[in-house]
Tab-separated table of C-alpha atoms in Angstrom:
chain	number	residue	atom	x	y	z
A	25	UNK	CA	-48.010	25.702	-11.946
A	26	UNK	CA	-45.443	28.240	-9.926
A	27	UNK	CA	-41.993	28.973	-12.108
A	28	UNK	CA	-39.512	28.701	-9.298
A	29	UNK	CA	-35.853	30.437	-10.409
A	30	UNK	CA	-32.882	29.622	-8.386
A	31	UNK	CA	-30.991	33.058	-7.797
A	32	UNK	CA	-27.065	33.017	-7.718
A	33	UNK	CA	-26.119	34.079	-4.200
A	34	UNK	CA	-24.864	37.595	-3.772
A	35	UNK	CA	-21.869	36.600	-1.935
A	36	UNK	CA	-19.695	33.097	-2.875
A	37	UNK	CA	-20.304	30.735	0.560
A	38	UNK	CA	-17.212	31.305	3.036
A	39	UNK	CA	-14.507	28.276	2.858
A	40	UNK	CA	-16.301	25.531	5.003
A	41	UNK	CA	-13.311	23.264	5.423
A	42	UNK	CA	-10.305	24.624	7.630
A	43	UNK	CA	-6.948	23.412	5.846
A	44	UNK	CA	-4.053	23.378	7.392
A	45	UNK	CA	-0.533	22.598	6.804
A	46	UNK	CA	0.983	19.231	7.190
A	47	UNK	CA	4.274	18.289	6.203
A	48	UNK	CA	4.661	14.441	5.555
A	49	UNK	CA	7.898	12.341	4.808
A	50	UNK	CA	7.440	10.243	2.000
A	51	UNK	CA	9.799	8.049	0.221
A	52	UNK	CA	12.561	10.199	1.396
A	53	UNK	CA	11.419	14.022	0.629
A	54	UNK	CA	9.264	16.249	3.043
A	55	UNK	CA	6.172	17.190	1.237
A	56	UNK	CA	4.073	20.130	2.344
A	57	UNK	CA	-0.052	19.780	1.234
A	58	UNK	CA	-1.990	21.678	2.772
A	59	UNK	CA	-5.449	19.622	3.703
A	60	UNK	CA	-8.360	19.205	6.148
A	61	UNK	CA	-7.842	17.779	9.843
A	62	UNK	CA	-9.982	14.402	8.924
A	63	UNK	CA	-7.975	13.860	5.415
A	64	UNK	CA	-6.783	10.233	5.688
A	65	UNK	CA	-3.420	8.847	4.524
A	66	UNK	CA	-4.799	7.909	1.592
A	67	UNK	CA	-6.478	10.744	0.251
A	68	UNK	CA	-3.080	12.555	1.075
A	69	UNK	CA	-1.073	10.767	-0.818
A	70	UNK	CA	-3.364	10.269	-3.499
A	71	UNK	CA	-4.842	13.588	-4.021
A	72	UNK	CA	-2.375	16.143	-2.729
A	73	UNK	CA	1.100	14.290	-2.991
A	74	UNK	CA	0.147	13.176	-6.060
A	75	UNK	CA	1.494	9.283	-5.314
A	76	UNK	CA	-1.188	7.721	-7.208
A	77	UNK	CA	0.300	4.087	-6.741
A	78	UNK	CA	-1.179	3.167	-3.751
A	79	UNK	CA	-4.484	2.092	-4.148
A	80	UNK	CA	-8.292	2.890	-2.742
A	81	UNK	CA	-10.498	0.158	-2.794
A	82	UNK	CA	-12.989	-0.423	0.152
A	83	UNK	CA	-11.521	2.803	2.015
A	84	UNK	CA	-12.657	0.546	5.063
A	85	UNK	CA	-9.794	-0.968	6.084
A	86	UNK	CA	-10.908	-4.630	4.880
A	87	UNK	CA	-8.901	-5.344	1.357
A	88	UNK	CA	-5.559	-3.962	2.139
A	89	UNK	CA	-5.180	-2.310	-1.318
A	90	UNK	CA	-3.958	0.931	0.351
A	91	UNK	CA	-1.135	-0.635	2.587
A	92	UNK	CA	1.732	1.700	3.230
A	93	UNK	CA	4.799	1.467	5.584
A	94	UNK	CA	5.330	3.874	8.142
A	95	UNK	CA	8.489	3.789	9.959
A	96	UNK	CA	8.963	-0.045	7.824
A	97	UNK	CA	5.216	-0.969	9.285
A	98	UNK	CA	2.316	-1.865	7.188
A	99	UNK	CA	-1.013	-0.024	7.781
A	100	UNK	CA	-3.978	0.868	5.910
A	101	UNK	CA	-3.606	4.003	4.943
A	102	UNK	CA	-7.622	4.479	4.452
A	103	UNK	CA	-7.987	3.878	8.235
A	104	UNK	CA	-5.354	6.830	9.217
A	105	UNK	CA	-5.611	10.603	9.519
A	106	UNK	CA	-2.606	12.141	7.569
A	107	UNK	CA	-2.044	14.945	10.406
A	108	UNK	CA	-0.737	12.035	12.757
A	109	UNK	CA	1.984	11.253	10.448
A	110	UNK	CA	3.442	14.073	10.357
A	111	UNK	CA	7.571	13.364	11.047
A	112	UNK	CA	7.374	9.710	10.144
A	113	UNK	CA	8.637	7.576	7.756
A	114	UNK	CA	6.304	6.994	5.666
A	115	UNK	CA	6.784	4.683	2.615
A	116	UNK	CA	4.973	4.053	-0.704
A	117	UNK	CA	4.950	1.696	-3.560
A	118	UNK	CA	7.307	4.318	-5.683
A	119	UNK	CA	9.276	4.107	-2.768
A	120	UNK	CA	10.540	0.202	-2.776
A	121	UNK	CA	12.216	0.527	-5.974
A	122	UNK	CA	12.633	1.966	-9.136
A	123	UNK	CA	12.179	1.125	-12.730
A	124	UNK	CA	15.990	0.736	-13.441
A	125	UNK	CA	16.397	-0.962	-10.036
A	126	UNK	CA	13.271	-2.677	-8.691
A	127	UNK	CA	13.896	-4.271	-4.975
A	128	UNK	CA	14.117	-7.916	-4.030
A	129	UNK	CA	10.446	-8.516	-3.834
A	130	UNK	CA	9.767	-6.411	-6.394
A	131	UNK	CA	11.635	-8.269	-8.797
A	132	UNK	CA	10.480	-11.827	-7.616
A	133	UNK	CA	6.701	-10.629	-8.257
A	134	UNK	CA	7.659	-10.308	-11.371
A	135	UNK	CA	9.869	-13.880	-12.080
A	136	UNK	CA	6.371	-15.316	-10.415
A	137	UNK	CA	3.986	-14.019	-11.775
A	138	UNK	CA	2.183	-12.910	-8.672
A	139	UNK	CA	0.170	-10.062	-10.062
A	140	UNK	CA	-2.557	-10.191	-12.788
A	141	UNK	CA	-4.473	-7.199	-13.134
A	142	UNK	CA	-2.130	-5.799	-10.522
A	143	UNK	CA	-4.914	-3.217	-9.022
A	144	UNK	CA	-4.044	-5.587	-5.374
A	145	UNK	CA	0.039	-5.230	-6.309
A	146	UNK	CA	1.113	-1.922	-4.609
A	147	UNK	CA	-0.570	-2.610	-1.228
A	148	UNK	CA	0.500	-6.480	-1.783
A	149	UNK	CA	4.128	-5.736	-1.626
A	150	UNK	CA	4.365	-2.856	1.038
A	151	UNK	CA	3.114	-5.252	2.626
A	152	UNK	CA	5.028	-8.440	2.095
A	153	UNK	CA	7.819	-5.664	2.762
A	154	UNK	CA	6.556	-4.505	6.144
A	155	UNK	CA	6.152	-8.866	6.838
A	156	UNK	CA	9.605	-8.750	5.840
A	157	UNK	CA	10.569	-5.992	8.194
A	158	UNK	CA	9.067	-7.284	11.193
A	159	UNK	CA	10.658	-10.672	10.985
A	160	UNK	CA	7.708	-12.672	12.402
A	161	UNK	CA	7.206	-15.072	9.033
A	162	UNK	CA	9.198	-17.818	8.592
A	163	UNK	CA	6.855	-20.416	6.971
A	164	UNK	CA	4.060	-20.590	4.451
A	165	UNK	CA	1.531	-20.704	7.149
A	166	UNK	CA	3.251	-17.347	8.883
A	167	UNK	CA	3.130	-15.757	5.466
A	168	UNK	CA	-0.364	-16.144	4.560
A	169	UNK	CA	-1.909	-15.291	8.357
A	170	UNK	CA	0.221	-12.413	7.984
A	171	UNK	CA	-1.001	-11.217	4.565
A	172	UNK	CA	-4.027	-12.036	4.834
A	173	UNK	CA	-5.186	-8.383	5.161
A	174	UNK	CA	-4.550	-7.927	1.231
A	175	UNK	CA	-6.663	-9.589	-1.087
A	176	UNK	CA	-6.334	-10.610	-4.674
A	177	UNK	CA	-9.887	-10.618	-6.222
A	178	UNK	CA	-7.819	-12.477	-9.387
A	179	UNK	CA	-6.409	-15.112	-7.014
A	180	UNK	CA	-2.357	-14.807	-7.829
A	181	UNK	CA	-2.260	-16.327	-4.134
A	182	UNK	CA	0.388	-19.329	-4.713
A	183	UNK	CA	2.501	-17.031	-6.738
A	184	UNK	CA	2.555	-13.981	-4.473
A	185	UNK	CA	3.380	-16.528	-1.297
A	186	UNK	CA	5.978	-18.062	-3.600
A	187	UNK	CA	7.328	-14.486	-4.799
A	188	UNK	CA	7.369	-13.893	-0.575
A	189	UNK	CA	8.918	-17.037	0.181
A	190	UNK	CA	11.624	-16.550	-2.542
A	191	UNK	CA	12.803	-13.219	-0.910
A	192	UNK	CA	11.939	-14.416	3.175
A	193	UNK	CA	14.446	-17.193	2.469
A	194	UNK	CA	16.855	-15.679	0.178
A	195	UNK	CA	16.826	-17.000	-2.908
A	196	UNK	CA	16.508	-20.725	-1.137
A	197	UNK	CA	13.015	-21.713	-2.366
A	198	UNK	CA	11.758	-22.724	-5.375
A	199	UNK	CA	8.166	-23.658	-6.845
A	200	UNK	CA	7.585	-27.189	-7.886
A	201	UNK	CA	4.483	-28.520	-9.486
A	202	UNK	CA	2.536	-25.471	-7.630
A	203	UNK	CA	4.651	-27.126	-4.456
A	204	UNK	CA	6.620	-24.787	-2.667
A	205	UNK	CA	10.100	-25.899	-1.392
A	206	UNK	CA	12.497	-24.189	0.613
A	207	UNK	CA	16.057	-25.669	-0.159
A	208	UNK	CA	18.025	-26.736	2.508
A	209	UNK	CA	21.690	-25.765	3.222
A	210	UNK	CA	22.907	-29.285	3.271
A	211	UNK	CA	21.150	-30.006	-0.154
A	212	UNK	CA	23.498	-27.303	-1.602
C-alpha cells in the first residue's frame, strides 16, 4: 500500500481575498475595517466592528434576527453588502440605548416581558424602532404585518406587540387579561 506524505509548500499561498477599506457610521462613530467586497452588514459589524449584539441566525434574510437601521430604516443586515453603506447612518442594538439610560422601547420590553431567551431581542427592537420611525403602524394589526419579518421561536408575541403598542401610543395602552387596550383621551 503507497505511503503518500503531504509536503509543506515552499512558498505560503498569495492573499486570495482583496480587502479593502470601508469606513462605516455606526451608532455615531466612523469605524474603519478593512474587509472583502462581498462582506455583508452583518459579518461587518459582527466580526470586524466588533458589535456582537446584533444577531445571525438564518443569514437568509427570513428571521429578522439581524435587523439594523440605516438612516432610522430597518433591514436585514445578512442580505446587504457592507461597502454600500459606506456614509450612512447606520444603527445597532448598542445604539438605542444604554445601560444607565435604555430608550422608550427598550424599557417597555422590559416592564412586558417581551423577550425570553432574548437571542430574537436585538433585531426585535431595531425593528419595532425603524416601525416607529416610519410612522405607518397605528393598530395591532399594522404592528404585527409590519413585524412580521422578526420571529420569536419562544413566542413572547403578545408581549412584544404590547411592549410596541405601549411606546406607538405613548404610554396610552395597557394589557388586560392578555387584551390589549389603548386608552382613550376622553377616558382620562
Amino acid at each position: 500500500m503507497p505511503h503518500f506524505v503531504q509536503k509543506p509548500l515552499s512558498q505560503p499561498a498569495a492573499q486570495v481575498v482583496p480587502a479593502q477599506a470601508v469606513t462605516l457610521h455606526v451608532n455615531g462613530q466612523d469605524r474603519t475595517i478593512q474587509i472583502a467586497p462581498w462582506t455583508s452588514l452583518l459579518d461587518a459589524l459582527r466580526e470586524y466592528v466588533g458589535l456582537t449584539g446584533t444577531k445571525k441566525g438564518c443569514d437568509h434574510g427570513q428571521c429578522g434576527a439581524c435587523t439594523v437601521l440605516v438612516d432610522g430604516l430597518r433591514i436585514n443586515a445578512c442580505l446587504a453588502l457592507a461597502t454600500v453603506y459606506q456614509g450612512r447612518k447606520i444603527e445597532t442594538i448598542e445604539g438605542l440605548g444604554t445601560e444607565d439610560n435604555l430608550s422608550p422601547l427598550q424599557q417597555a420590553f422590559i416592564d412586558h416581558d417581551a423577550f425570553q431567551c432574548g437571542y430574537c431581542t436585538p433585531g426585535q427592537l431595531c425593528s419595532a424602532q425603524g416601525l416607529l420611525n416610519e410612522g405607518r403602524a397605528q393598530t395591532e394589526d399594522e404592528v404585527r404585518e409590519l413585524l412580521s419579518g422578526n420571529v420569536c421561536r419562544c413566542g413572547a408575541y403578545t408581549n412584544i406587540l404590547s411592549a410596541v403598542m405601549e411606546v406607538l401610543h405613548d404610554g396610552q395602552a395597557i394589557v388586560d387579561n392578555g387584551t390589549l387596550t389603548t386608552i382613550s383621551a376622553t377616558a382620562q
